[in-house]
Tab-separated table of C-alpha atoms and ligand atoms in Angstrom:
chain	number	residue	atom	x	y	z
A	426	MET	CA	0.000	0.000	0.000
A	427	LYS	CA	1.337	3.418	-0.955
A	428	ILE	CA	2.799	5.528	1.868
A	429	ARG	CA	0.808	8.779	1.754
A	430	LYS	CA	1.155	10.159	5.253
A	431	ALA	CA	3.960	11.190	7.579
A	432	VAL	CA	3.830	11.948	11.289
A	433	ILE	CA	6.400	14.411	12.621
A	434	PRO	CA	6.551	14.587	16.431
A	435	ALA	CA	7.501	18.139	17.424
A	436	ALA	CA	6.019	18.422	20.895
A	437	GLY	CA	9.117	17.665	22.990
A	438	LEU	CA	10.666	20.005	25.528
A	439	GLY	CA	13.894	20.548	23.602
A	440	THR	CA	15.897	20.817	26.824
A	441	ARG	CA	19.222	20.474	25.037
A	442	PHE	CA	18.470	23.762	23.345
A	443	LEU	CA	17.598	25.710	26.484
A	444	PRO	CA	17.372	28.637	26.853
A	445	VAL	CA	16.516	29.401	23.198
A	446	SER	CA	13.876	26.630	23.123
A	447	MET	CA	11.839	28.535	25.746
A	448	SER	CA	10.712	30.762	22.887
A	449	VAL	CA	11.732	29.098	19.633
A	450	PRO	CA	10.786	25.443	19.147
A	451	LYS	CA	13.939	23.504	18.285
A	452	GLU	CA	12.114	22.094	15.248
A	453	LEU	CA	12.117	25.631	13.799
A	454	LEU	CA	15.823	26.238	14.351
A	455	PRO	CA	17.556	26.721	11.014
A	456	ILE	CA	20.214	25.034	9.006
A	457	ILE	CA	21.312	28.153	7.102
A	458	ASP	CA	17.910	29.592	6.144
A	459	ARG	CA	15.312	26.841	6.474
A	460	PRO	CA	13.974	25.263	9.658
A	461	LEU	CA	14.799	21.632	10.476
A	462	LEU	CA	11.131	20.786	9.910
A	463	GLN	CA	11.263	21.950	6.332
A	464	TYR	CA	14.178	19.675	5.465
A	465	VAL	CA	12.363	16.575	6.695
A	466	ILE	CA	9.092	17.558	5.015
A	467	ALA	CA	10.988	17.992	1.742
A	468	GLU	CA	12.527	14.536	2.252
A	469	ALA	CA	9.046	13.056	2.813
A	470	ALA	CA	7.542	14.855	-0.191
A	471	GLU	CA	10.340	13.552	-2.396
A	472	ALA	CA	9.340	10.025	-1.311
A	473	GLY	CA	5.727	10.593	-2.418
A	474	VAL	CA	4.230	11.599	0.942
A	475	GLU	CA	1.228	13.874	0.357
A	476	GLU	CA	0.134	14.675	3.872
A	477	VAL	CA	2.200	15.589	6.896
A	478	ILE	CA	0.773	15.511	10.414
A	479	ILE	CA	2.846	17.556	12.846
A	480	VAL	CA	2.433	16.814	16.557
A	481	THR	CA	2.844	20.074	18.483
A	482	SER	CA	2.260	21.195	22.045
A	483	PRO	CA	0.765	24.238	23.781
A	484	GLY	CA	3.291	27.064	23.486
A	485	LYS	CA	4.631	25.894	20.132
A	486	GLU	CA	2.071	27.773	18.015
A	487	SER	CA	4.881	29.310	15.969
A	488	ILE	CA	5.201	25.905	14.267
A	489	SER	CA	1.697	26.102	12.771
A	490	GLY	CA	2.287	29.821	12.154
A	491	TYR	CA	5.175	28.953	9.887
A	492	PHE	CA	2.838	27.021	7.569
A	493	GLN	CA	0.039	29.636	7.445
A	494	PRO	CA	-0.230	31.928	4.404
A	495	HIS	CA	1.850	35.096	4.784
A	496	SER	CA	-0.370	37.309	2.636
A	497	ALA	CA	0.978	40.737	3.618
A	498	LEU	CA	4.569	39.641	3.012
A	499	GLU	CA	3.635	37.976	-0.278
A	500	GLN	CA	1.790	41.070	-1.500
A	501	ARG	CA	4.752	43.262	-0.693
A	502	LEU	CA	7.250	40.970	-2.412
A	503	ALA	CA	4.940	40.631	-5.435
A	504	ALA	CA	4.582	44.416	-5.685
A	505	SER	CA	8.358	44.840	-5.783
A	506	GLY	CA	8.819	41.950	-8.229
A	507	GLU	CA	10.910	39.852	-5.844
A	508	THR	CA	10.020	36.517	-7.436
A	509	ASP	CA	12.899	34.581	-5.844
A	510	LEU	CA	11.865	35.647	-2.370
A	511	LEU	CA	8.194	34.948	-3.152
A	512	ALA	CA	9.139	31.398	-4.109
A	513	ARG	CA	10.954	30.989	-0.790
A	514	VAL	CA	7.885	32.142	1.147
A	515	ALA	CA	5.668	29.659	-0.695
A	516	GLU	CA	8.126	26.739	-0.494
A	517	ALA	CA	7.125	25.153	2.823
A	518	GLY	CA	3.406	25.218	2.076
A	519	ASN	CA	3.858	23.731	-1.389
A	520	LEU	CA	5.701	20.586	-0.294
A	521	ALA	CA	2.713	18.716	1.165
A	522	LYS	CA	-0.620	19.205	2.886
A	523	VAL	CA	0.233	19.989	6.507
A	524	SER	CA	-2.069	19.457	9.502
A	525	PHE	CA	-1.530	19.579	13.255
A	526	VAL	CA	-2.467	17.489	16.274
A	527	LEU	CA	-1.799	18.413	19.861
A	528	GLN	CA	0.152	16.513	22.498
A	529	LYS	CA	-0.883	18.390	25.635
A	530	GLU	CA	2.031	17.108	27.703
A	531	ALA	CA	5.398	15.711	26.635
A	532	LEU	CA	4.662	12.117	27.639
A	533	GLY	CA	7.178	10.525	25.303
A	534	LEU	CA	7.736	9.834	21.632
A	535	GLY	CA	5.358	6.837	21.607
A	536	HIS	CA	2.626	8.980	23.136
A	537	ALA	CA	3.282	11.729	20.551
A	538	VAL	CA	2.871	9.237	17.679
A	539	LEU	CA	-0.332	7.925	19.268
A	540	MET	CA	-1.816	11.447	19.125
A	541	ALA	CA	-1.807	11.119	15.322
A	542	LYS	CA	-3.887	7.911	15.314
A	543	ASP	CA	-7.119	9.430	13.936
A	544	ALA	CA	-5.292	11.623	11.434
A	545	VAL	CA	-3.396	8.611	10.021
A	546	GLY	CA	-6.290	6.119	9.998
A	547	ASN	CA	-5.863	2.576	8.781
A	548	GLU	CA	-2.823	2.799	6.515
A	549	PRO	CA	0.958	2.451	6.790
A	550	PHE	CA	2.771	5.727	7.431
A	551	VAL	CA	6.182	7.266	8.088
A	552	VAL	CA	7.368	8.691	11.392
A	553	ILE	CA	10.104	11.292	10.992
A	554	LEU	CA	12.050	12.902	13.819
A	555	PRO	CA	12.955	16.391	12.639
A	556	ASP	CA	16.159	16.560	14.652
A	557	ASP	CA	17.665	13.728	12.615
A	558	ILE	CA	18.719	15.369	9.380
A	559	ILE	CA	19.959	13.030	6.648
A	560	ALA	CA	21.742	14.362	3.600
A	561	HIS	CA	21.504	12.156	0.527
A	562	SER	CA	19.849	11.945	-2.845
A	563	PRO	CA	17.619	9.977	-3.062
A	564	GLY	CA	16.520	10.759	0.495
A	565	ALA	CA	16.452	8.198	3.289
A	566	ILE	CA	12.645	7.971	3.242
A	567	SER	CA	12.596	7.256	-0.502
A	568	GLN	CA	15.119	4.473	0.073
A	569	MET	CA	13.038	3.060	2.929
A	570	VAL	CA	9.756	3.189	0.999
A	571	GLN	CA	11.358	1.039	-1.676
A	572	VAL	CA	12.547	-1.539	0.893
A	573	SER	CA	9.173	-1.509	2.639
A	574	GLU	CA	7.345	-2.138	-0.650
A	575	GLU	CA	9.705	-4.955	-1.607
A	576	LEU	CA	9.373	-6.718	1.754
A	577	ASN	CA	5.787	-5.658	2.458
A	578	ALA	CA	6.808	-4.868	6.037
A	579	GLY	CA	7.723	-2.083	8.439
A	580	VAL	CA	11.193	-0.566	8.127
A	581	ILE	CA	13.301	1.298	10.684
A	582	ALA	CA	16.333	3.367	9.685
A	583	VAL	CA	19.555	2.350	11.426
A	584	GLU	CA	23.141	3.491	11.422
A	585	ALA	CA	26.232	1.537	12.469
A	586	VAL	CA	28.102	3.529	15.132
A	587	PRO	CA	31.369	2.855	17.028
A	588	TRP	CA	30.767	0.376	19.886
A	589	GLU	CA	32.013	2.963	22.423
A	590	VAL	CA	28.876	5.064	21.892
A	591	VAL	CA	26.111	2.428	21.496
A	592	HIS	CA	24.929	3.027	25.081
A	593	ASN	CA	23.568	6.438	23.987
A	594	TYR	CA	21.109	5.009	21.459
A	595	GLY	CA	18.240	2.642	20.769
A	596	VAL	CA	19.821	-0.517	19.338
A	597	VAL	CA	18.376	-3.333	17.202
A	598	ASP	CA	18.925	-7.044	17.621
A	599	ALA	CA	18.776	-8.223	14.024
A	600	THR	CA	19.938	-10.743	11.428
A	601	GLN	CA	21.232	-9.486	8.110
A	602	VAL	CA	19.098	-10.685	5.177
A	603	SER	CA	20.572	-8.670	2.302
A	604	ASP	CA	22.757	-5.661	1.560
A	605	ARG	CA	21.821	-2.964	4.150
A	606	VAL	CA	18.743	-4.926	5.335
A	607	HIS	CA	18.423	-6.788	8.663
A	608	LYS	CA	15.403	-8.635	10.077
A	609	ILE	CA	14.666	-7.305	13.543
A	610	LYS	CA	14.337	-9.753	16.460
A	611	GLY	CA	14.371	-7.199	19.259
A	612	LEU	CA	15.068	-3.599	20.231
A	613	VAL	CA	16.748	-2.154	23.315
A	614	GLU	CA	16.899	1.435	24.486
A	615	LYS	CA	20.371	2.608	25.599
A	616	PRO	CA	21.914	-0.784	26.525
A	617	PRO	CA	25.257	-0.978	28.373
A	618	ARG	CA	27.962	-1.558	25.774
A	619	GLU	CA	28.625	-5.169	26.823
A	620	GLN	CA	24.914	-6.035	26.583
A	621	ALA	CA	24.236	-4.294	23.265
A	622	PRO	CA	23.043	-6.873	20.700
A	623	SER	CA	24.605	-4.908	17.811
A	624	ASN	CA	26.059	-1.505	16.961
A	625	LEU	CA	23.119	-0.716	14.661
A	626	THR	CA	21.418	2.278	16.235
A	627	ILE	CA	17.926	3.544	15.519
A	628	VAL	CA	17.697	6.792	13.549
A	629	GLY	CA	14.541	8.924	13.389
A	630	ARG	CA	12.845	7.422	10.328
A	631	TYR	CA	10.256	4.648	10.618
A	632	ILE	CA	7.764	3.136	8.178
A	633	LEU	CA	5.091	1.517	10.314
A	634	PRO	CA	1.804	-0.332	9.892
A	635	PRO	CA	-1.291	1.240	11.535
A	636	GLN	CA	-1.333	-1.608	14.087
A	637	VAL	CA	1.433	0.275	15.906
A	638	PHE	CA	-1.297	2.506	17.387
A	639	GLU	CA	-2.911	-0.450	19.154
A	640	ALA	CA	0.516	-1.552	20.359
A	641	LEU	CA	1.154	1.954	21.744
A	642	GLU	CA	-2.257	2.062	23.419
A	643	ASN	CA	-1.294	-1.089	25.291
A	644	THR	CA	2.202	0.167	26.178
A	645	LYS	CA	2.670	1.124	29.816
A	646	PRO	CA	4.596	4.303	30.619
A	647	GLY	CA	8.218	3.710	31.645
A	648	ALA	CA	10.247	5.094	34.548
A	649	LYS	CA	9.764	8.777	33.678
A	650	GLY	CA	6.041	8.361	32.977
A	651	GLU	CA	6.763	8.444	29.240
A	652	ILE	CA	5.442	6.053	26.598
A	653	GLN	CA	8.446	5.048	24.514
A	654	LEU	CA	8.097	4.301	20.818
A	655	THR	CA	10.661	1.501	21.228
A	656	ASP	CA	8.371	-0.298	23.706
A	657	GLY	CA	5.448	0.001	21.273
A	658	LEU	CA	7.621	-1.405	18.483
A	659	LEU	CA	8.629	-4.346	20.680
A	660	ALA	CA	4.950	-5.165	21.168
A	661	LEU	CA	4.326	-4.731	17.430
A	662	LEU	CA	7.112	-7.250	16.684
A	663	ARG	CA	4.969	-10.037	18.172
A	664	GLY	CA	2.618	-9.955	15.188
A	665	HIS	CA	4.471	-7.998	12.510
A	666	GLU	CA	7.760	-8.187	10.663
A	667	LEU	CA	10.070	-5.209	11.044
A	668	TYR	CA	13.307	-4.669	9.146
A	669	ALA	CA	16.261	-2.439	9.958
A	670	TYR	CA	17.659	-0.568	6.975
A	671	GLU	CA	21.152	0.961	6.863
A	672	PHE	CA	20.339	4.033	4.803
A	673	ALA	CA	22.791	5.653	2.414
A	674	GLY	CA	23.579	9.184	3.542
A	675	THR	CA	25.084	11.264	6.328
A	676	ARG	CA	23.091	11.811	9.502
A	677	TYR	CA	23.356	15.053	11.445
A	678	ASP	CA	22.039	15.457	14.974
A	679	GLY	CA	20.047	18.668	14.786
A	680	GLY	CA	18.853	18.104	18.349
A	681	THR	CA	21.996	19.524	19.979
A	682	PRO	CA	23.714	22.890	19.483
A	683	MET	CA	26.999	21.403	18.233
A	684	GLY	CA	25.200	18.884	16.017
A	685	LEU	CA	23.236	21.711	14.436
A	686	LEU	CA	26.444	23.677	13.897
A	687	ARG	CA	28.032	20.643	12.221
A	688	ALA	CA	24.994	20.282	9.940
A	689	SER	CA	25.044	23.987	9.149
A	690	LEU	CA	28.705	23.885	8.137
A	691	ALA	CA	28.253	20.770	6.016
A	692	PHE	CA	25.189	22.159	4.233
A	693	ALA	CA	26.862	25.536	3.708
A	694	LEU	CA	29.844	23.799	2.099
A	695	ASP	CA	27.533	21.735	-0.122
A	696	ARG	CA	25.218	24.508	-1.284
A	697	GLU	CA	26.247	26.281	-4.424
A	698	ASP	CA	25.143	29.709	-3.194
A	699	THR	CA	27.004	29.461	0.130
A	700	SER	CA	30.013	27.188	-0.444
A	701	LYS	CA	32.529	29.948	-1.261
A	702	GLU	CA	31.672	31.935	1.842
A	703	ALA	CA	31.687	28.791	3.961
A	704	VAL	CA	35.188	27.890	2.823
A	705	ALA	CA	36.370	31.450	3.547
A	706	LEU	CA	34.758	31.254	6.976
A	707	LEU	CA	36.516	27.999	7.837
A	708	ARG	CA	39.852	29.437	6.640
A	709	GLU	CA	39.299	32.398	8.922
A	710	PHE	CA	39.254	30.021	11.873
A	711	GLN	CA	42.138	27.850	10.687
A	712	TYR	CA	44.702	29.778	12.759
A	713	ARG	CA	42.798	28.906	15.948
A	714	ILE	CA	42.889	25.234	15.029
A	715	ASP	CA	46.617	25.561	14.386
A	716	LEU	CA	47.071	27.328	17.734
A	717	SER	CA	45.295	24.593	19.691
A	718	ALA	CA	47.107	21.750	17.866
B	1192	UTP	P1	13.880	14.218	21.507
B	1192	UTP	O1	13.984	13.442	22.750
B	1192	UTP	O2	15.061	14.362	20.645
B	1192	UTP	O3	13.353	15.709	21.792
B	1192	UTP	O4	12.652	13.687	20.670
B	1192	UTP	P2	13.117	16.499	23.105
B	1192	UTP	O5	12.653	15.635	24.209
B	1192	UTP	O6	12.254	17.648	22.709
B	1192	UTP	O7	14.592	17.087	23.348
B	1192	UTP	P3	15.526	17.105	24.639
B	1192	UTP	O8	16.000	15.701	24.823
B	1192	UTP	O9	14.698	17.620	25.785
B	1192	UTP	O10	16.613	18.052	24.239
B	1192	UTP	C1	12.656	13.538	19.264
B	1192	UTP	C2	11.439	14.221	18.634
B	1192	UTP	O11	10.239	13.793	19.293
B	1192	UTP	C3	9.480	14.878	19.735
B	1192	UTP	C4	10.468	16.041	19.869
B	1192	UTP	O12	9.800	17.284	19.681
B	1192	UTP	C5	11.484	15.744	18.780
B	1192	UTP	O13	11.107	16.321	17.543
B	1192	UTP	N1	8.793	14.524	21.006
B	1192	UTP	C6	9.495	14.007	22.051
B	1192	UTP	C7	7.430	14.742	21.126
B	1192	UTP	O14	6.767	15.203	20.154
B	1192	UTP	N2	6.818	14.452	22.310
B	1192	UTP	C8	7.473	13.936	23.370
B	1192	UTP	O15	6.833	13.699	24.424
B	1192	UTP	C9	8.852	13.711	23.239
């Protein structure tokens, strides 16, 4: 069945971006000139997703504001013939149909996904975490949709990381079935290194069947009172096949200040209109690197 809908949880507290996240949702923080959210919506649209459901929370109204028409601005830019800028204003709204559901309290990623149950209905869908930014063409979601269609099953994006850092991530227990594809037997959240079943860590892209909602409804909150998506997926595994897919591309952690800086530098170097300035900027700092060496 064609993947038409994507759920983007954006209702978290964003504590790693305090204090700025008190006023600006981290999902709206930019890489160069576009918010994180826009990059992942573009990735979904490229994969054929037509409708995006963003999970927001009270106090994060600026997220829906971003996707509303900006008539006064558009009129002004049109009057002065600024067609390039007009296209930029219209870009986010043209990628996909965007709707919003509310998670009143940050009760975990699983709980956030559950809030989108009615909006998704009875069809497979993608979950995208906007702080995981993946640079590649074709995008990670396009790659995953293809795998999901071939195997007629759910697919979770994974990345092999050095064993020293596995304890920071959700990890899959899986058997490789083909190039980049592993059949999942289990999932563990932040295991101690010596107990980690693999070094394949879960990245924020999931293609899931609608039955995940029932699994999440039956998932008990964990230690912090949060419903974890990983626990829901474990329950889903009892009746459904899930595959881990090692996507092609580079992942950037837009959920931390230094991760966002890294992404910004990489994108600035890659973009035609910014690469020259980015190189000059890095050269400007070279002497400091030399000093500290
Ligand atoms: P994170 O754990 O990275 O985001 O969740 P966070 O909790 O907002 O950030 P920190 O850890 O406090 O810095 C990944 C995605 O899931 C959303 C977040 O908004 C983010 O986009 N999320 C998380 C929810 O929508 N609801 C939740 O209850 C938790």
